[in-house]
């Protein structure tokens, strides 16, 4: 099974003390031979290395009938206890100026990484889909497939849904957002990852303090009502939109607020990491035309692609094909990318 993912990143961490002369595991092919519709390969120059125990990297320079292709593959033995997969945010915030995968990998001492979810490019740079980091839900799911890592280290693809509530003043209301202004005028929870909170008309901003549990889900104590007409510093806030304002009383200082919720089909008690993605392009060994795919009309367009694939044996492949560089790599279509993933055993 495989899907494409696109500024959060999925990074690979591994114990490297015993690298030295470690032999390369037989997890990457010496040569690529994808089936059609992948363009026929005329010549190739692969370089394969073991970068850490349980982690191999392949750099495949291909000459095809469609033009040159530069293919990069990381394969991870997820069952190993000395290998960890982690979600990293650009500048460690949901809204940022953006950061390269290489920079994120260096500051967190990862041995490999891949560009993650689609994001609000050139604006907030915020990832579009679900984000779970270290077991904490940082952003609610969007109707697209996500790559999730369960507590046993196993990778999974799934379309997630979320159901949550906020209890304020003995009233229980739906939680409609995390780290965003209230969708549809309802209720949302803001955390420090949101960054500075801009002025927002028609929103009541209640400053809260977490009480021990790992936020964002848990209990909070009200610290006061912030000025919604002025920018507020990063922190924890409950944002009350105009639709819900008439149903609840504005909380008083020291009031308790409880935020609850969970994901399906995997609950938060089972997850360590998750990152939203794009199109599911391979299912049961065949091309899959995902009806919810972003930019579905561009399925047959040759472009740079990055994605993840899982084998039946639990290996996780992180794959990237460069594009839009006629002399280096012309890119692939989603169907071609799917064929490449299938050739690796997904």
CSV table of C-alpha atoms in Angstrom, one decimal:
chain,number,residue,atom,x,y,z
A,1,UNK,CA,0.0,0.0,0.0
A,2,UNK,CA,1.3,3.4,-0.8
A,3,UNK,CA,0.4,7.1,-1.0
A,4,UNK,CA,2.0,10.4,-1.9
A,5,UNK,CA,2.8,12.9,0.8
A,6,UNK,CA,4.3,16.5,0.5
A,7,UNK,CA,5.7,21.7,5.7
A,8,UNK,CA,5.9,19.0,8.2
A,9,UNK,CA,8.4,16.2,7.7
A,10,UNK,CA,8.7,12.5,8.6
A,11,UNK,CA,12.2,11.9,10.0
A,12,UNK,CA,14.0,8.6,10.7
A,13,UNK,CA,16.1,8.3,13.9
A,14,UNK,CA,18.4,5.4,14.6
A,15,UNK,CA,21.2,4.3,16.9
A,16,UNK,CA,24.4,4.8,15.0
A,17,UNK,CA,27.1,3.8,17.4
A,18,UNK,CA,27.7,0.4,15.8
A,19,UNK,CA,27.8,1.6,12.2
A,20,UNK,CA,31.4,1.2,11.3
A,21,UNK,CA,31.6,-1.6,8.7
A,22,UNK,CA,27.9,-2.7,9.0
A,23,UNK,CA,26.9,-4.7,6.0
A,24,UNK,CA,24.0,-3.5,3.8
A,25,UNK,CA,20.8,-5.3,4.4
A,26,UNK,CA,19.1,-6.8,1.3
A,27,UNK,CA,16.2,-4.4,1.5
A,28,UNK,CA,16.9,-2.3,-1.6
A,29,UNK,CA,17.4,-3.7,-5.1
A,30,UNK,CA,20.7,-3.3,-6.9
A,31,UNK,CA,18.8,-2.1,-9.9
A,32,UNK,CA,15.3,-0.7,-10.5
A,33,UNK,CA,13.0,-2.5,-12.9
A,34,UNK,CA,9.5,-1.0,-12.5
A,35,UNK,CA,6.7,-2.3,-14.7
A,36,UNK,CA,4.7,-0.1,-17.2
A,37,UNK,CA,3.6,2.6,-17.2
A,38,UNK,CA,7.0,3.6,-15.6
A,39,UNK,CA,9.1,4.7,-18.6
A,40,UNK,CA,11.6,2.0,-19.9
A,41,UNK,CA,15.0,2.4,-18.3
A,42,UNK,CA,17.9,2.6,-20.8
A,43,UNK,CA,20.7,2.9,-18.3
A,44,UNK,CA,21.1,3.4,-14.5
A,45,UNK,CA,23.8,4.2,-12.0
A,46,UNK,CA,22.6,3.2,-8.5
A,47,UNK,CA,24.4,3.9,-5.2
A,48,UNK,CA,23.2,2.0,-2.2
A,49,UNK,CA,24.4,2.4,1.4
A,50,UNK,CA,23.5,1.4,4.9
A,51,UNK,CA,23.2,4.7,6.8
A,52,UNK,CA,22.3,3.2,10.2
A,53,UNK,CA,21.3,-0.2,11.6
A,54,UNK,CA,17.9,-0.9,10.1
A,55,UNK,CA,18.0,2.0,7.6
A,56,UNK,CA,19.3,1.8,4.0
A,57,UNK,CA,19.5,4.6,1.4
A,58,UNK,CA,19.4,4.2,-2.4
A,59,UNK,CA,20.3,6.9,-4.9
A,60,UNK,CA,19.2,5.8,-8.4
A,61,UNK,CA,20.2,7.9,-11.4
A,62,UNK,CA,18.2,6.7,-14.4
A,63,UNK,CA,18.2,7.4,-18.1
A,64,UNK,CA,14.7,6.5,-19.4
A,65,UNK,CA,12.9,6.9,-22.7
A,66,UNK,CA,11.0,9.8,-21.1
A,67,UNK,CA,14.2,11.6,-20.0
A,68,UNK,CA,16.5,11.4,-16.9
A,69,UNK,CA,15.2,10.6,-13.5
A,70,UNK,CA,16.7,11.0,-10.1
A,71,UNK,CA,15.2,8.6,-7.6
A,72,UNK,CA,15.9,8.6,-3.8
A,73,UNK,CA,14.7,5.8,-1.5
A,74,UNK,CA,15.0,5.3,2.2
A,75,UNK,CA,13.9,1.9,3.5
A,76,UNK,CA,13.3,1.5,7.3
A,77,UNK,CA,13.0,-1.8,9.2
A,78,UNK,CA,10.3,-0.5,11.5
A,79,UNK,CA,10.2,-3.5,13.7
A,80,UNK,CA,13.7,-2.7,15.1
A,81,UNK,CA,13.7,-1.2,18.6
A,82,UNK,CA,16.7,1.0,17.8
A,83,UNK,CA,14.8,2.8,15.0
A,84,UNK,CA,12.3,5.5,15.6
A,85,UNK,CA,10.1,7.5,13.2
A,86,UNK,CA,9.1,11.0,14.2
A,87,UNK,CA,7.1,14.0,12.9
A,88,UNK,CA,9.0,17.3,12.9
A,89,UNK,CA,7.4,20.7,12.2
A,90,UNK,CA,9.1,23.5,10.3
A,91,UNK,CA,10.5,25.9,12.9
A,92,UNK,CA,8.8,23.7,15.5
A,93,UNK,CA,5.5,25.4,14.9
A,94,UNK,CA,2.4,24.9,12.8
A,95,UNK,CA,2.6,28.3,11.3
A,96,UNK,CA,6.2,29.3,10.3
A,97,UNK,CA,8.4,30.9,7.7
A,98,UNK,CA,9.2,27.4,6.4
A,99,UNK,CA,12.2,25.2,6.8
A,100,UNK,CA,14.0,22.6,4.6
A,101,UNK,CA,13.9,18.9,5.4
A,102,UNK,CA,17.7,18.9,5.6
A,103,UNK,CA,17.6,21.7,8.2
A,104,UNK,CA,15.0,19.8,10.3
A,105,UNK,CA,16.9,16.6,10.1
A,106,UNK,CA,20.2,18.2,11.2
A,107,UNK,CA,18.7,20.0,14.2
A,108,UNK,CA,17.0,16.8,15.4
A,109,UNK,CA,19.9,14.5,14.5
A,110,UNK,CA,17.9,12.3,12.2
A,111,UNK,CA,19.6,9.9,9.8
A,112,UNK,CA,17.0,10.5,7.1
A,113,UNK,CA,13.8,12.4,6.3
A,114,UNK,CA,11.1,13.1,3.7
A,115,UNK,CA,9.0,16.1,2.9
A,116,UNK,CA,5.6,15.6,4.5
A,117,UNK,CA,2.1,16.9,4.1
A,118,UNK,CA,0.8,19.4,1.6
A,119,UNK,CA,1.1,22.8,3.2
A,120,UNK,CA,-0.1,26.4,2.8
A,121,UNK,CA,2.9,27.3,0.6
A,122,UNK,CA,4.0,31.0,0.6
A,123,UNK,CA,1.5,32.0,3.2
A,124,UNK,CA,1.4,30.3,6.6
A,125,UNK,CA,3.3,27.2,5.5
A,126,UNK,CA,1.0,25.3,7.8
A,127,UNK,CA,0.5,21.6,7.0
A,128,UNK,CA,-3.0,20.8,5.6
A,129,UNK,CA,-3.7,17.4,7.2
A,130,UNK,CA,-3.6,15.6,10.5
A,131,UNK,CA,-0.5,15.9,12.8
A,132,UNK,CA,0.3,13.7,15.7
A,133,UNK,CA,3.6,14.1,17.4
A,134,UNK,CA,4.8,12.0,20.4
A,135,UNK,CA,1.3,10.8,20.9
A,136,UNK,CA,-0.2,14.3,21.1
A,137,UNK,CA,-2.8,15.5,18.5
A,138,UNK,CA,-1.6,18.8,17.1
A,139,UNK,CA,-4.0,19.1,14.2
A,140,UNK,CA,-7.3,17.5,13.3
A,141,UNK,CA,-7.6,15.1,10.3
A,142,UNK,CA,-8.6,16.2,6.8
A,143,UNK,CA,-10.4,13.9,4.4
A,144,UNK,CA,-7.2,12.4,3.0
A,145,UNK,CA,-5.1,9.4,3.9
A,146,UNK,CA,-2.5,9.8,6.6
A,147,UNK,CA,0.6,7.8,7.5
A,148,UNK,CA,0.4,6.7,11.2
A,149,UNK,CA,2.9,5.0,13.4
A,150,UNK,CA,1.4,2.9,16.2
A,151,UNK,CA,3.2,2.3,19.6
A,152,UNK,CA,4.6,-1.0,18.4
A,153,UNK,CA,6.5,0.9,15.6
A,154,UNK,CA,4.3,-0.4,12.8
A,155,UNK,CA,3.3,1.9,10.0
A,156,UNK,CA,-0.3,2.2,8.7
A,157,UNK,CA,-2.3,4.1,6.1
A,158,UNK,CA,-5.8,5.2,7.1
A,159,UNK,CA,-8.4,7.9,6.6
A,160,UNK,CA,-8.9,9.3,10.1
A,161,UNK,CA,-11.9,11.1,11.7
A,162,UNK,CA,-12.0,12.9,15.0
A,163,UNK,CA,-14.8,13.5,17.5
A,164,UNK,CA,-14.2,15.8,20.4
A,165,UNK,CA,-15.9,18.0,23.0
A,166,UNK,CA,-15.3,20.9,25.3
A,167,UNK,CA,-17.1,21.1,28.6
A,168,UNK,CA,-17.5,24.7,29.8
A,169,UNK,CA,-19.8,25.8,32.7
A,170,UNK,CA,-21.6,22.5,32.8
A,171,UNK,CA,-22.3,22.7,29.1
A,172,UNK,CA,-20.7,20.3,26.6
A,173,UNK,CA,-20.1,21.6,23.1
A,174,UNK,CA,-18.4,20.1,20.0
A,175,UNK,CA,-14.7,20.8,19.7
A,176,UNK,CA,-14.4,22.0,16.1
A,177,UNK,CA,-10.8,22.8,15.7
A,178,UNK,CA,-7.3,22.7,17.2
A,179,UNK,CA,-4.9,25.5,16.6
A,180,UNK,CA,-7.2,27.4,14.3
A,181,UNK,CA,-9.9,30.0,14.7
A,182,UNK,CA,-13.3,28.4,15.4
A,183,UNK,CA,-14.7,26.9,12.2
A,184,UNK,CA,-18.3,27.7,11.6
A,185,UNK,CA,-18.3,30.1,14.6
A,186,UNK,CA,-18.0,27.2,17.1
A,187,UNK,CA,-15.3,26.3,19.6
A,188,UNK,CA,-11.6,25.6,19.1
A,189,UNK,CA,-8.5,25.1,21.3
A,190,UNK,CA,-5.3,27.2,20.6
A,191,UNK,CA,-1.9,25.9,21.8
A,192,UNK,CA,1.6,27.4,21.8
A,193,UNK,CA,2.3,25.7,18.5
A,194,UNK,CA,-0.1,28.1,16.8
A,195,UNK,CA,2.3,30.9,17.5
A,196,UNK,CA,1.2,34.4,18.1
A,197,UNK,CA,-2.6,34.8,18.0
A,198,UNK,CA,-3.6,37.6,15.6
A,199,UNK,CA,-6.5,40.0,16.3
A,200,UNK,CA,-9.8,38.3,15.4
A,201,UNK,CA,-13.2,40.0,15.4
A,202,UNK,CA,-16.3,38.2,16.8
A,203,UNK,CA,-14.1,35.7,18.7
A,204,UNK,CA,-13.9,35.5,22.5
A,205,UNK,CA,-10.5,34.4,23.5
A,206,UNK,CA,-10.3,32.7,26.9
A,207,UNK,CA,-6.7,32.2,28.3
A,208,UNK,CA,-6.3,28.9,30.0
A,209,UNK,CA,-3.6,26.9,31.8
A,210,UNK,CA,-3.2,23.1,31.4
A,211,UNK,CA,-3.6,21.0,34.6
A,212,UNK,CA,-1.0,18.2,34.4
A,213,UNK,CA,-2.3,16.0,31.6
A,214,UNK,CA,-0.5,16.0,28.2
A,215,UNK,CA,-2.2,18.8,26.2
A,216,UNK,CA,-4.0,19.5,24.0
A,217,UNK,CA,-6.6,17.0,25.3
A,218,UNK,CA,-7.2,17.3,29.1
A,219,UNK,CA,-8.3,19.7,31.8
A,220,UNK,CA,-7.5,23.5,31.9
A,221,UNK,CA,-8.0,26.3,34.4
A,222,UNK,CA,-9.3,29.6,33.2
A,223,UNK,CA,-6.7,32.4,33.7
A,224,UNK,CA,-8.8,35.2,32.2
A,225,UNK,CA,-10.2,36.7,29.0
A,226,UNK,CA,-7.7,38.0,26.5
A,227,UNK,CA,-8.2,41.1,24.3
A,228,UNK,CA,-9.3,39.7,20.9
A,229,UNK,CA,-8.7,43.0,19.2
A,230,UNK,CA,-4.9,42.8,19.9
A,231,UNK,CA,-2.3,40.3,19.0
A,232,UNK,CA,-1.7,37.8,21.9
A,233,UNK,CA,1.5,35.8,22.7
A,234,UNK,CA,1.7,32.1,22.1
A,235,UNK,CA,-0.2,30.1,24.8
A,236,UNK,CA,-3.3,28.1,25.5
A,237,UNK,CA,-6.6,29.6,24.6
A,238,UNK,CA,-10.2,28.5,24.1
A,239,UNK,CA,-11.6,30.5,21.2
A,240,UNK,CA,-15.4,30.9,21.3
A,241,UNK,CA,-17.0,31.9,18.0
A,242,UNK,CA,-20.2,33.8,17.6
A,243,UNK,CA,-22.4,30.7,16.9
A,244,UNK,CA,-21.5,29.2,20.3
A,245,UNK,CA,-21.2,32.4,22.3
A,246,UNK,CA,-24.9,32.7,22.9
A,247,UNK,CA,-25.1,29.1,24.3
A,248,UNK,CA,-22.5,29.5,27.0
A,249,UNK,CA,-21.5,32.0,29.7
A,250,UNK,CA,-18.0,33.4,29.4
A,251,UNK,CA,-15.9,31.4,31.9
A,252,UNK,CA,-14.7,33.1,35.1
A,253,UNK,CA,-11.1,33.0,36.4
A,254,UNK,CA,-10.3,29.6,38.0
A,255,UNK,CA,-13.2,27.9,36.2
A,256,UNK,CA,-12.4,24.4,34.9
A,257,UNK,CA,-12.6,23.5,31.2
A,258,UNK,CA,-12.3,19.9,30.0
A,259,UNK,CA,-11.3,19.0,26.5
A,260,UNK,CA,-11.8,15.4,25.3
A,261,UNK,CA,-11.8,13.6,22.0
A,262,UNK,CA,-10.3,10.7,20.1
A,263,UNK,CA,-9.4,9.5,16.6
A,264,UNK,CA,-10.7,6.7,14.5
A,265,UNK,CA,-9.8,4.1,13.3
A,266,UNK,CA,-6.7,4.2,15.6
A,267,UNK,CA,-7.2,5.9,18.9
A,268,UNK,CA,-4.6,8.3,20.3
A,269,UNK,CA,-3.7,5.7,22.9
A,270,UNK,CA,-2.3,3.6,20.1
A,271,UNK,CA,-0.5,6.3,18.1
A,272,UNK,CA,2.9,7.8,18.5
A,273,UNK,CA,3.1,9.8,15.2
A,274,UNK,CA,0.9,10.6,12.3
A,275,UNK,CA,1.2,12.9,9.3
A,276,UNK,CA,-1.4,13.8,6.7
A,277,UNK,CA,-0.7,13.2,3.1
A,278,UNK,CA,-2.1,13.3,-0.4
A,279,UNK,CA,-3.4,10.6,-2.8
A,280,UNK,CA,-3.5,6.9,-2.1
A,281,UNK,CA,-2.0,5.6,-5.3
A,282,UNK,CA,-1.4,1.9,-4.7
A,283,UNK,CA,-3.8,-0.6,-3.1
A,284,UNK,CA,-3.5,-4.4,-3.1
A,285,UNK,CA,-0.7,-4.2,-5.6
A,286,UNK,CA,-2.6,-2.1,-8.1
A,287,UNK,CA,-2.9,1.5,-9.2
A,288,UNK,CA,-5.6,3.2,-7.1
A,289,UNK,CA,-7.5,6.3,-8.3
A,290,UNK,CA,-8.2,8.1,-5.1
A,291,UNK,CA,-11.3,10.2,-5.5
A,292,UNK,CA,-10.2,12.5,-2.6
A,293,UNK,CA,-6.8,13.1,-4.0
A,294,UNK,CA,-5.5,16.7,-4.1
A,295,UNK,CA,-5.0,17.9,-7.6
A,296,UNK,CA,-6.5,14.7,-9.0
A,297,UNK,CA,-6.7,16.3,-12.5
A,298,UNK,CA,-2.9,16.3,-12.5
A,299,UNK,CA,-2.6,12.5,-12.1
A,300,UNK,CA,-1.1,12.2,-15.6
A,301,UNK,CA,1.2,15.2,-15.2
A,302,UNK,CA,4.9,14.6,-14.9
A,303,UNK,CA,6.1,16.3,-11.7
A,304,UNK,CA,8.3,15.9,-8.6
A,305,UNK,CA,6.8,13.2,-6.3
A,306,UNK,CA,7.4,12.1,-2.7
A,307,UNK,CA,5.6,9.4,-0.9
A,308,UNK,CA,5.6,6.4,1.5
A,309,UNK,CA,5.0,2.8,0.8
A,310,UNK,CA,4.6,-0.2,3.2
A,311,UNK,CA,5.4,-3.9,2.3
A,312,UNK,CA,3.5,-6.9,3.7
A,313,UNK,CA,6.6,-7.6,5.8
A,314,UNK,CA,6.3,-4.2,7.5
A,315,UNK,CA,9.2,-2.4,5.7
A,316,UNK,CA,8.5,1.3,5.2
A,317,UNK,CA,9.8,3.0,2.0
A,318,UNK,CA,10.2,6.7,1.8
A,319,UNK,CA,10.6,7.6,-1.9
A,320,UNK,CA,11.3,10.9,-3.7
A,321,UNK,CA,11.7,11.5,-7.4
A,322,UNK,CA,13.0,14.9,-8.5
A,323,UNK,CA,11.3,16.8,-11.3
A,324,UNK,CA,11.1,20.0,-13.3
A,325,UNK,CA,14.8,19.7,-14.1
A,326,UNK,CA,15.1,18.6,-17.8
A,327,UNK,CA,18.8,17.9,-17.6
A,328,UNK,CA,18.6,16.1,-14.2
A,329,UNK,CA,15.2,14.7,-13.6
A,330,UNK,CA,11.9,15.2,-15.5
A,331,UNK,CA,9.6,13.8,-12.8
A,332,UNK,CA,7.0,11.1,-12.9
A,333,UNK,CA,3.2,10.8,-13.1
A,334,UNK,CA,1.3,9.4,-10.2
A,335,UNK,CA,0.7,6.2,-12.1
A,336,UNK,CA,4.4,5.9,-12.8
A,337,UNK,CA,5.2,6.6,-9.2
A,338,UNK,CA,2.7,3.9,-8.2
A,339,UNK,CA,4.5,1.4,-10.5
A,340,UNK,CA,7.8,2.3,-8.9
A,341,UNK,CA,6.4,1.6,-5.5
A,342,UNK,CA,5.0,-1.7,-6.6
A,343,UNK,CA,8.5,-2.7,-7.9
A,344,UNK,CA,9.9,-2.2,-4.4
A,345,UNK,CA,7.4,-4.7,-3.0
A,346,UNK,CA,4.6,-2.4,-1.8
